[in-house]
Coordinates of C-alpha atoms in Angstrom, one line a residue:
Chain Y
X1 CA 106.6 87.7 80.7
X2 CA 105.7 84.2 79.4
X3 CA 107.9 82.9 76.6
X4 CA 105.1 80.7 75.2
X5 CA 102.7 83.6 74.9
X6 CA 105.4 85.8 73.3
X7 CA 106.0 83.0 70.8
X8 CA 102.3 82.6 70.0
X9 CA 101.8 86.4 69.7
X10 CA 104.7 86.6 67.3
X11 CA 103.5 83.7 65.2
X12 CA 100.1 85.3 65.0
X13 CA 101.4 88.6 63.9
X14 CA 103.8 87.2 61.3
X15 CA 101.1 84.8 59.9
X16 CA 98.4 87.5 59.7
X17 CA 100.4 90.6 58.7
X18 CA 103.4 89.3 56.9
X19 CA 102.2 86.0 55.4
X20 CA 98.7 87.1 54.7
X21 CA 97.2 84.3 56.8
X22 CA 99.4 81.5 55.2
X23 CA 101.4 80.4 58.2
X24 CA 101.1 76.7 57.8
X25 CA 104.9 76.1 57.3
X26 CA 106.0 78.7 59.9
X27 CA 108.2 77.3 62.6
X28 CA 110.4 78.7 65.4
X29 CA 113.3 78.2 63.0
X30 CA 111.9 79.5 59.7
X31 CA 114.6 82.0 58.3
X32 CA 112.6 85.2 58.5
X33 CA 115.3 87.4 56.8
X34 CA 116.7 85.0 54.2
X35 CA 113.2 84.1 53.0
X36 CA 112.3 87.7 52.9
X37 CA 109.4 87.3 55.3
X38 CA 110.7 90.2 57.3
X39 CA 112.0 93.1 55.1
X40 CA 112.7 96.7 56.2
X41 CA 109.1 97.8 56.3
X42 CA 108.0 94.6 58.1
X43 CA 110.8 95.2 60.6
X44 CA 109.4 98.6 61.6
X45 CA 105.9 97.2 62.0
X46 CA 107.3 94.3 64.1
X47 CA 109.0 96.8 66.4
X48 CA 105.8 98.7 66.8
X49 CA 103.9 95.5 67.5
X50 CA 106.4 94.4 70.1
X51 CA 106.2 97.8 71.8
X52 CA 102.4 97.9 71.8
X53 CA 101.8 94.2 72.8
X54 CA 104.5 93.6 75.4
X55 CA 105.4 97.2 76.4
X56 CA 109.0 96.4 75.4
X57 CA 111.1 98.8 73.5
X58 CA 114.0 97.1 71.8
X59 CA 117.1 99.2 72.2
X60 CA 118.7 100.3 68.8
X61 CA 121.8 98.2 69.6
X62 CA 119.7 95.1 69.7
X63 CA 118.0 95.7 66.4
X64 CA 120.4 93.3 64.7
X65 CA 119.8 90.5 62.1
X66 CA 120.9 88.0 64.8
X67 CA 117.9 88.9 66.8
X68 CA 115.4 89.0 63.9
X69 CA 116.6 85.9 62.0
X70 CA 113.8 83.5 63.4
X71 CA 110.9 83.5 65.8
X72 CA 113.0 81.8 68.4
X73 CA 115.6 84.6 68.2
X74 CA 112.9 87.3 68.4
X75 CA 111.2 85.6 71.4
X76 CA 114.5 85.3 73.3
X77 CA 115.2 89.0 72.6
X78 CA 111.8 90.2 73.8
X79 CA 112.0 88.0 77.0
X80 CA 115.6 89.2 77.7
X81 CA 114.8 92.9 77.2
X82 CA 111.7 92.6 79.4
X83 CA 113.8 90.9 82.2
X84 CA 116.4 93.7 82.0
X85 CA 113.7 96.3 82.4
X86 CA 111.0 94.7 84.6
X87 CA 109.1 98.0 85.0
X88 CA 108.4 97.8 81.2
X89 CA 107.1 94.3 81.3
X90 CA 103.4 93.5 81.8
X91 CA 103.6 90.4 84.0
X92 CA 105.7 87.7 85.5
X93 CA 109.4 88.5 84.9
X94 CA 110.9 85.4 86.4
X95 CA 110.5 83.1 83.4
X96 CA 113.4 83.1 81.0
X97 CA 113.5 81.7 77.5
Chain N
X1 CA 153.1 112.4 21.6
X2 CA 155.4 113.1 24.6
X3 CA 159.0 114.0 24.1
X4 CA 160.9 110.7 23.6
X5 CA 162.2 109.5 27.0
X6 CA 165.1 107.1 27.1
X7 CA 164.3 104.1 29.2
X8 CA 167.3 102.8 31.0
X9 CA 168.0 99.0 31.1
X10 CA 167.8 98.7 34.9
X11 CA 165.9 100.2 37.8
X12 CA 165.5 99.2 41.4
X13 CA 161.7 99.1 40.9
X14 CA 159.4 99.2 37.9
X15 CA 155.8 100.3 38.6
X16 CA 153.2 99.5 35.9
X17 CA 150.4 102.0 35.9
X18 CA 150.1 105.7 36.9
X19 CA 146.8 105.8 38.8
X20 CA 146.8 106.5 42.5
X21 CA 148.1 103.0 43.3
X22 CA 151.1 103.4 40.9
X23 CA 151.9 107.0 41.6
X24 CA 151.8 106.6 45.4
X25 CA 153.9 103.4 45.3
X26 CA 156.4 105.1 43.0
X27 CA 156.8 108.3 45.0
X28 CA 157.1 106.5 48.3
X29 CA 159.8 104.2 46.9
X30 CA 161.7 107.2 45.3
X31 CA 161.6 109.0 48.6
X32 CA 163.4 106.1 50.1
X33 CA 166.2 106.5 47.6
X34 CA 165.3 103.8 45.1
X35 CA 165.4 104.3 41.3
X36 CA 161.9 103.9 40.0
X37 CA 160.5 103.6 36.5
X38 CA 156.7 104.3 36.2
X39 CA 155.0 103.2 33.1
X40 CA 151.6 104.7 32.1
X41 CA 150.0 103.9 28.8
X42 CA 147.7 106.9 28.7
X43 CA 148.5 110.5 28.3
X44 CA 147.5 112.3 31.5
X45 CA 145.2 114.0 32.4
X46 CA 142.6 111.4 31.5
X47 CA 139.1 110.6 32.8
X48 CA 138.6 108.0 35.5
X49 CA 135.7 107.1 37.7
X50 CA 136.0 106.9 41.5
X51 CA 135.8 110.5 42.6
X52 CA 135.1 110.4 46.3
X53 CA 137.9 109.9 48.8
X54 CA 137.8 108.7 52.4
X55 CA 139.5 110.0 55.5
X56 CA 142.6 107.7 55.1
X57 CA 143.1 109.3 51.6
X58 CA 142.8 112.7 53.3
X59 CA 145.6 111.7 55.6
X60 CA 147.8 110.7 52.7
X61 CA 147.1 114.0 50.9
X62 CA 147.9 116.0 54.0
X63 CA 151.2 114.1 54.5
X64 CA 152.1 114.6 50.8
X65 CA 151.7 118.3 51.3
X66 CA 148.9 118.6 48.8
X67 CA 146.2 120.2 51.0
X68 CA 146.6 123.7 49.3
X69 CA 146.6 122.2 45.9
X70 CA 143.3 120.5 46.6
X71 CA 141.7 124.0 47.2
X72 CA 143.5 125.5 44.1
X73 CA 142.0 122.7 41.9
X74 CA 138.5 123.5 43.3
X75 CA 138.1 120.0 44.8
X76 CA 135.1 120.2 47.2
X77 CA 135.9 119.4 50.9
X78 CA 133.8 116.3 51.7
X79 CA 131.7 116.5 54.9
X80 CA 130.5 112.9 54.7
X81 CA 128.2 110.4 53.1
X82 CA 124.4 110.7 53.1
X83 CA 122.6 107.5 52.4
X84 CA 119.0 107.8 51.3
X85 CA 116.7 104.8 50.9
X86 CA 113.0 104.4 50.2
X87 CA 110.2 105.5 52.6
X88 CA 112.3 108.3 54.0
X89 CA 115.0 106.0 55.4
X90 CA 118.1 108.3 55.6
X91 CA 121.3 108.6 57.5
X92 CA 124.4 110.7 57.4
X93 CA 127.9 109.5 58.2
X94 CA 130.4 112.4 58.7
X95 CA 134.0 112.0 57.6
X96 CA 136.4 111.3 60.5
X97 CA 139.2 113.4 59.0
X98 CA 139.3 116.1 56.3
X99 CA 139.1 114.7 52.8
X100 CA 137.9 115.6 49.3
X101 CA 135.8 114.9 46.3
X102 CA 138.0 115.0 43.2
X103 CA 138.0 114.9 39.4
X104 CA 140.2 112.0 38.9
X105 CA 141.7 113.4 35.7
X106 CA 143.2 116.2 37.7
X107 CA 143.8 114.3 41.0
X108 CA 145.6 111.4 39.3
X109 CA 147.7 113.9 37.2
X110 CA 148.6 115.8 40.4
X111 CA 149.8 112.6 42.1
X112 CA 151.8 111.6 39.0
X113 CA 153.5 115.0 38.9
X114 CA 154.3 114.8 42.5
X115 CA 155.9 111.3 41.9
X116 CA 157.9 112.8 39.1
X117 CA 159.1 115.7 41.3
X118 CA 160.4 113.1 43.8
X119 CA 162.6 111.6 41.1
X120 CA 160.4 108.9 39.6
X121 CA 161.1 108.4 35.9
X122 CA 157.8 108.5 34.1
X123 CA 157.5 107.0 30.6
X124 CA 154.3 106.7 28.5
X125 CA 154.2 103.2 27.4
X126 CA 152.8 99.7 28.1
X127 CA 154.2 96.7 29.8
X128 CA 154.1 93.7 27.4
X129 CA 155.6 90.7 29.0
X130 CA 157.3 89.7 32.2
X131 CA 160.9 88.6 32.4
X132 CA 161.5 85.7 34.8
X133 CA 164.6 83.8 35.9
X134 CA 164.4 80.7 38.0
X135 CA 160.8 81.5 39.0
X136 CA 161.6 85.1 40.0
X137 CA 160.4 88.2 38.1
X138 CA 163.4 90.2 37.1
X139 CA 161.8 92.8 34.8
X140 CA 159.4 93.4 32.0
X141 CA 159.4 94.2 28.3
X142 CA 158.1 97.7 27.5
X143 CA 156.6 99.2 24.4
X144 CA 156.9 103.0 24.7
X145 CA 154.9 105.5 22.7
X146 CA 158.0 106.5 20.8
X147 CA 158.8 103.0 19.7
X148 CA 156.0 102.3 17.4
X149 CA 158.0 99.7 15.6
X150 CA 156.5 97.2 18.0
X151 CA 159.9 96.1 19.3
X152 CA 159.5 95.9 23.1
X153 CA 162.5 96.8 25.1
X154 CA 163.6 94.6 28.0
X155 CA 164.0 96.5 31.3
X156 CA 165.3 94.8 34.4
X157 CA 164.5 95.6 38.0
X158 CA 164.9 94.2 41.5
X159 CA 161.2 94.4 41.9
X160 CA 158.0 94.9 39.8
X161 CA 154.8 96.5 41.1
X162 CA 151.6 95.8 39.2
X163 CA 149.4 98.9 39.6
X164 CA 147.7 98.4 36.2
X165 CA 144.2 98.7 37.6
X166 CA 141.4 96.8 35.9
X167 CA 143.9 95.6 33.2
X168 CA 145.1 93.1 35.9
X169 CA 148.5 92.8 34.1
X170 CA 150.1 90.1 36.4
X171 CA 146.9 88.0 36.3
X172 CA 146.8 88.1 32.5
X173 CA 150.5 87.2 32.5
X174 CA 149.5 84.2 34.6
X175 CA 151.9 85.1 37.4
X176 CA 149.1 86.2 39.7
X177 CA 146.0 84.1 40.1
X178 CA 143.1 84.2 37.7
X179 CA 140.7 87.2 37.8
X180 CA 137.6 85.7 39.6
X181 CA 134.3 87.4 40.0
X182 CA 134.1 88.2 43.7
X183 CA 130.4 87.5 43.9
X184 CA 127.4 86.9 41.7
X185 CA 127.0 90.5 41.1
X186 CA 126.0 90.9 37.5
X187 CA 125.8 94.6 37.6
X188 CA 126.1 97.5 35.2
X189 CA 127.2 101.0 36.2
X190 CA 126.5 104.0 34.0
X191 CA 128.1 107.3 34.9
X192 CA 129.0 110.7 33.7
X193 CA 129.4 114.3 34.9
X194 CA 126.8 117.0 34.9
X195 CA 126.4 120.7 35.5
X196 CA 123.4 122.5 36.8
X197 CA 122.7 119.9 39.6
X198 CA 121.0 121.5 42.6
X199 CA 123.3 121.3 45.6
X200 CA 122.6 120.1 49.1
X201 CA 122.3 122.7 51.8
X202 CA 123.5 122.7 55.4
X203 CA 125.9 120.1 57.0
X204 CA 125.5 117.8 54.0
X205 CA 126.6 120.4 51.4
X206 CA 129.1 118.7 49.0
X207 CA 128.5 115.3 50.6
X208 CA 128.5 112.1 48.6
X209 CA 124.9 111.0 48.3
X210 CA 124.0 107.4 47.9
X211 CA 120.4 106.7 46.8
X212 CA 119.3 103.1 47.0
X213 CA 116.2 101.5 45.9
X214 CA 115.7 97.7 45.6
X215 CA 118.7 95.5 46.3
X216 CA 121.6 96.4 44.0
X217 CA 119.8 99.4 42.5
X218 CA 121.7 102.4 43.6
X219 CA 123.1 105.7 42.4
X220 CA 125.8 108.1 43.5
X221 CA 125.9 111.8 43.4
X222 CA 129.3 113.3 44.0
X223 CA 130.1 117.1 43.6
X224 CA 133.6 117.2 42.0
X225 CA 133.9 121.0 41.7
X226 CA 131.8 124.0 42.5
X227 CA 130.1 123.4 39.1
X228 CA 130.3 119.8 38.2
X229 CA 128.7 116.7 39.8
X230 CA 129.4 113.1 39.0
X231 CA 126.4 110.9 38.8
X232 CA 126.3 107.1 38.4
X233 CA 123.4 104.7 38.1
X234 CA 124.0 101.1 39.1
X235 CA 121.6 98.3 38.1
X236 CA 121.6 94.5 38.0
X237 CA 122.0 93.2 34.5
X238 CA 118.4 91.9 34.3
X239 CA 117.0 95.2 35.4
X240 CA 119.2 97.1 32.8
X241 CA 117.7 94.9 30.1
X242 CA 114.2 95.7 31.3
X243 CA 114.9 99.5 31.1
X244 CA 115.7 99.3 27.4
X245 CA 119.2 97.9 27.5
X246 CA 121.0 101.1 26.5
X247 CA 123.1 103.3 28.8
X248 CA 121.1 106.4 27.8
X249 CA 117.8 104.7 28.6
X250 CA 119.1 103.3 31.9
X251 CA 120.5 106.6 33.0
X252 CA 117.2 108.4 32.2
X253 CA 115.3 105.7 34.1
X254 CA 117.7 106.0 37.1
X255 CA 117.4 109.8 37.2
X256 CA 113.7 109.6 37.2
X257 CA 113.0 106.6 39.4
X258 CA 115.9 105.9 41.8
X259 CA 114.8 108.5 44.3
X260 CA 112.7 111.7 44.2
X261 CA 115.6 113.8 45.6
X262 CA 117.8 112.7 42.7
X263 CA 115.1 113.5 40.2
X264 CA 114.5 116.9 41.8
X265 CA 118.2 117.8 42.0
X266 CA 118.9 116.8 38.4
X267 CA 115.8 118.5 36.9
X268 CA 117.9 121.2 35.1
X269 CA 121.1 119.2 34.7
X270 CA 123.2 119.0 31.6
X271 CA 125.6 116.1 30.8
X272 CA 129.1 117.5 30.3
X273 CA 131.2 114.3 30.0
X274 CA 130.8 111.2 27.8
X275 CA 128.7 108.4 29.2
X276 CA 130.8 105.6 30.6
X277 CA 129.7 102.0 31.3
X278 CA 131.2 99.2 33.4
X279 CA 129.8 95.7 33.6
X280 CA 130.1 92.8 36.0
X281 CA 132.8 94.6 37.8
X282 CA 133.7 93.1 41.2
X283 CA 136.6 90.7 41.1
X284 CA 139.6 89.4 43.0
X285 CA 143.0 88.0 42.0
X286 CA 144.7 85.6 44.3
X287 CA 147.6 85.1 44.9
X288 CA 148.7 88.6 44.1
X289 CA 152.3 88.6 45.4
X290 CA 155.3 86.4 44.3
X291 CA 159.1 86.5 44.1
X292 CA 160.1 89.9 42.8
X293 CA 156.6 91.3 42.3
X294 CA 153.3 92.3 43.9
X295 CA 150.0 93.9 43.0
X296 CA 148.5 97.1 44.4
X297 CA 144.9 98.4 44.2
X298 CA 142.5 97.4 41.5
X299 CA 145.1 95.1 39.9
X300 CA 144.2 92.5 42.5
X301 CA 140.8 93.5 44.0
X302 CA 137.8 95.6 43.0
X303 CA 134.7 95.6 45.2
X304 CA 131.3 97.1 44.8
X305 CA 132.2 100.8 44.8
X306 CA 129.2 102.0 46.9
X307 CA 131.3 103.4 49.7
X308 CA 134.1 104.9 47.6
X309 CA 136.9 102.8 48.9
X310 CA 138.8 102.3 45.6
X311 CA 141.2 105.2 45.4
X312 CA 141.7 105.4 49.2
X313 CA 142.5 101.7 49.5
X314 CA 145.0 102.0 46.6
X315 CA 146.8 104.7 48.6
X316 CA 146.7 102.7 51.8
X317 CA 148.0 99.5 50.1
X318 CA 150.7 101.6 48.3
X319 CA 152.2 102.6 51.6
X320 CA 152.3 99.0 52.8
X321 CA 153.7 97.8 49.5
X322 CA 156.5 100.4 49.6
X323 CA 157.4 99.4 53.1
X324 CA 157.6 95.7 52.1
X325 CA 159.6 96.4 48.9
X326 CA 162.2 98.6 50.7
X327 CA 162.6 96.0 53.4
X328 CA 162.8 93.1 50.8
X329 CA 165.4 94.9 48.7
X330 CA 167.5 95.5 51.8
X331 CA 167.1 91.9 53.1
X332 CA 166.2 89.5 50.2
X333 CA 166.0 86.5 52.6
X334 CA 163.1 88.2 54.3
X335 CA 161.1 88.8 51.1
X336 CA 158.7 85.8 51.3
X337 CA 157.6 86.8 54.8
X338 CA 157.4 90.5 53.9
X339 CA 155.2 89.7 50.9
X340 CA 153.0 87.3 52.9
X341 CA 152.6 90.0 55.5
X342 CA 151.6 92.5 52.8
X343 CA 149.0 90.1 51.3
X344 CA 147.5 89.5 54.7
X345 CA 147.3 93.2 55.3
X346 CA 145.5 93.8 52.0
X347 CA 143.1 90.9 52.4
X348 CA 142.2 92.0 55.9
X349 CA 141.2 95.5 54.7
X350 CA 139.5 94.4 51.6
X351 CA 137.7 91.6 53.5
X352 CA 136.4 94.0 56.1
X353 CA 135.2 96.4 53.4
X354 CA 133.5 93.5 51.6
X355 CA 131.7 92.5 54.9
X356 CA 130.5 96.1 55.4
X357 CA 129.1 96.2 51.9
X358 CA 127.5 92.8 52.1
X359 CA 125.9 93.8 55.4
X360 CA 124.6 97.0 53.9
X361 CA 123.0 95.2 51.0
X362 CA 121.7 92.3 52.9
X363 CA 120.4 94.2 55.9
X364 CA 119.9 97.9 54.8
X365 CA 117.4 98.6 57.6
X366 CA 119.7 97.1 60.3
X367 CA 122.6 99.1 58.8
X368 CA 120.7 102.3 59.4
X369 CA 120.0 101.3 63.0
X370 CA 123.6 100.5 63.5
X371 CA 124.7 104.0 62.7
X372 CA 122.6 105.2 65.6
X373 CA 123.6 102.5 68.1
X374 CA 126.7 101.7 70.1
X375 CA 128.5 100.7 66.9
X376 CA 127.9 104.1 65.2
X377 CA 131.4 105.3 65.9
X378 CA 132.9 102.2 64.4
X379 CA 130.9 102.6 61.2
X380 CA 132.2 106.2 60.9
X381 CA 135.7 104.7 61.2
X382 CA 135.1 101.9 58.7
X383 CA 133.6 104.3 56.2
X384 CA 136.7 106.6 56.7
X385 CA 138.7 103.7 55.4
X386 CA 140.0 102.3 58.7
X387 CA 139.5 98.7 57.6
X388 CA 143.2 97.7 58.0
X389 CA 143.5 97.8 61.8
X390 CA 145.3 94.8 63.3
X391 CA 142.2 93.8 65.2
X392 CA 138.7 94.1 63.8
X393 CA 136.4 96.8 65.3
X394 CA 133.4 95.6 67.3
X395 CA 131.0 96.6 64.5
X396 CA 132.9 94.3 62.1
X397 CA 132.6 91.4 64.5
X398 CA 128.9 92.1 65.0
X399 CA 128.2 92.3 61.2
X400 CA 130.2 89.2 60.5
X401 CA 128.1 87.3 63.1
X402 CA 124.9 88.3 61.4
X403 CA 126.4 87.5 58.0
X404 CA 127.6 84.0 59.0
X405 CA 125.0 82.9 61.5
X406 CA 121.8 81.8 59.9
X407 CA 119.0 79.4 60.7
X408 CA 119.4 78.1 57.2
X409 CA 122.7 76.6 58.2
X410 CA 121.7 75.4 61.7
X411 CA 119.5 72.7 60.1
X412 CA 122.3 71.1 58.1
X413 CA 124.5 68.5 60.0
X414 CA 127.9 69.7 60.9
X415 CA 130.8 68.7 58.6
X416 CA 131.8 69.2 55.0
X417 CA 128.2 69.6 53.9
X418 CA 127.5 72.4 56.2
X419 CA 130.9 74.1 55.4
X420 CA 130.0 74.0 51.7
X421 CA 126.5 75.3 52.5
X422 CA 128.1 78.1 54.5
X423 CA 130.1 79.0 51.4
X424 CA 127.0 79.1 49.2
X425 CA 125.2 81.0 51.9
X426 CA 128.0 83.5 52.1
X427 CA 127.4 84.2 48.4
X428 CA 123.7 83.9 48.2
X429 CA 123.0 87.6 48.8
X430 CA 124.8 88.1 45.5
X431 CA 123.0 85.4 43.7
X432 CA 121.5 87.7 41.0
X433 CA 119.8 85.6 38.4
X434 CA 119.4 82.6 40.7
X435 CA 115.9 81.8 42.0
X436 CA 116.8 79.0 44.4
X437 CA 119.7 76.9 45.7
X438 CA 119.4 73.5 47.4
X439 CA 121.9 71.2 48.9
X440 CA 121.4 67.4 48.8
X441 CA 123.6 65.3 51.1
X442 CA 122.1 61.9 50.5
X443 CA 124.9 60.9 48.1
X444 CA 127.9 63.1 48.4
X445 CA 127.3 66.8 48.1
X446 CA 124.9 67.8 45.3
X447 CA 124.2 71.5 44.8
X448 CA 121.2 72.5 42.7
X449 CA 120.6 76.0 41.3
X450 CA 117.4 77.1 39.7
X451 CA 118.3 80.0 37.4
X452 CA 116.0 82.9 36.7
X453 CA 117.1 83.0 33.1
X454 CA 119.2 81.3 30.5
X455 CA 122.2 83.6 30.4
X456 CA 125.8 83.0 29.4
X457 CA 127.2 85.4 32.1
X458 CA 125.3 83.4 34.7
X459 CA 126.8 80.1 33.6
X460 CA 130.3 81.7 33.7
X461 CA 129.7 82.9 37.2
X462 CA 128.4 79.4 38.3
X463 CA 131.4 77.7 36.7
X464 CA 133.7 80.1 38.5
X465 CA 132.0 79.4 41.8
X466 CA 132.2 75.6 41.3
X467 CA 135.9 75.9 40.6
X468 CA 136.4 77.8 43.8
X469 CA 134.4 75.2 45.7
X470 CA 136.4 72.4 44.2
X471 CA 139.7 74.1 45.0
X472 CA 138.6 74.6 48.6
X473 CA 136.7 71.4 49.4
X474 CA 138.0 68.9 46.8
X475 CA 136.3 67.4 43.8
X476 CA 135.3 64.3 45.8
X477 CA 131.5 63.7 45.4
X478 CA 130.9 67.3 44.9
X479 CA 128.6 68.4 42.0
X480 CA 127.0 71.6 41.0
X481 CA 123.9 71.3 38.7
X482 CA 121.9 74.2 37.3
X483 CA 118.5 74.2 35.8
X484 CA 116.7 76.9 33.8
X485 CA 113.0 77.4 34.1
X486 CA 112.4 75.6 30.8
X487 CA 114.0 72.3 31.9
X488 CA 112.9 72.4 35.5
X489 CA 111.0 69.0 35.0
X490 CA 114.4 67.4 34.5
X491 CA 115.4 68.2 38.1
X492 CA 115.3 65.3 40.5
X493 CA 112.9 65.4 43.4
X494 CA 114.5 67.4 46.3
X495 CA 112.6 65.8 49.2
X496 CA 115.8 65.4 51.2
X497 CA 117.5 68.5 50.1
X498 CA 118.2 71.5 52.3
X499 CA 117.0 74.9 51.0
X500 CA 119.7 77.5 51.0
X501 CA 117.7 80.1 49.3
X502 CA 114.4 80.0 47.5
X503 CA 113.0 83.3 46.1
X504 CA 110.1 81.6 44.5
X505 CA 108.3 81.5 47.8
X506 CA 107.2 85.1 47.5

């Protein structure tokens, strides 16, 4: 799993689906929860997107605001979960965040 | 009027207030051999809100030998709390130990009678003023129901317990700290009791049901007998105004729009109790202990009642208060330490409950996930009222991390500015009526609020918040400025300011 491609895929999804194409100001550190970019409905669609795109199922215990607060946090979470379960990942598992 | 009761001139302890905090404190002190005067201004039984108890209250009831009485009074055994959000989000948290849903008129009366049976002297009357000597509280003046002449009688005691509830007696007497709003929660609660409400079936029968909609829009449904159900609708002030600004209109709106299950279950309901209204109701009083006195329950702290902690915490605190008072009377030199220990104990429990509630409101979807994950057991314990354990549970640590750690703060340089930002951030989820908050560190610490509306309550809340900031961080180059939409042009450019919250983005 490549951290850069995870990052790009997340930015693409958030820009297109949650910001209706207006992602000009979106950075790795944009507060997704405080600025209400990710609400409870968006959270469910994000989880589905992660499952479909990376083949990674985020364990319930990791579904925490800490891991959803920014793109950086989400990217680290996805890479770490994929590393712990290499059989679920779709590629190189040696690269960390 | 009650039969005239002669108040003696001296007791070991005077307890002001006959709700659960007062009756429990009084009975525990009397059981330890102290002479106790309990003053209650109202004739019992009387209506009171707060009808659901947690597991810790269940323990107290069992220890007090009241279990059979609960069944005799037709108080439903409570299986747990069902939380129902929008889009089918729903979870059920079972009670950890047996507990009940109660009609407070009857429950509070039961506790008061139990206290009297243990030797507590109960007098209907009101505390008027506090007697002090060399900085120590040594008694109060009392106006009893049978002394309508207005002459208050002086009664002395080794110790005074303030269990006056929302009257915050010691705070109004300026012995305890001022009553401060705990958060920017400008809410209104409307509540009453109904018959003809359809009951839940299966494991959730007789559960408390919490329906929540948008942030701070919620309602409770609590069966308080086999016939009667308590229902409350809670709304932010602004939303209440939108719904017509009357309790009747807001109740009707809530029953219809809060959640389809609520609408369905109340379709043939009849209101059988007067409508009650509470406004802007979360607050804290600090300090709440001092030489010769302490506060128990609502007289020092009242938090968003969503998880029904009120009456249960009053009973938990009463036990700690009784222990501290008995020990302090036996060993006066140890009193300051005993009272400090009591205050720490209360703050710990109330603080953890407040964190749990903040987390629920700020991250409702994550809260629902947490009930299913490794912290599910901890959440059951916390909702049972186990918030006072010496060490925090893992779930509390996890929730605190999420509440305190934010990318909003990471961008601000470490130091006084970030600490102040963290304090604002801690409160921002309660910033009802605030559209945006910014922090400018280019000259001292300037905090800018953009208000959603011109509202006197909001200015009061902001002034209160500023006072708290100044008392914690010093007045030095610290300013809080607020702007309403009509004078927004007067706001300086905020090019170098950090955004703490900005709801105008959506």
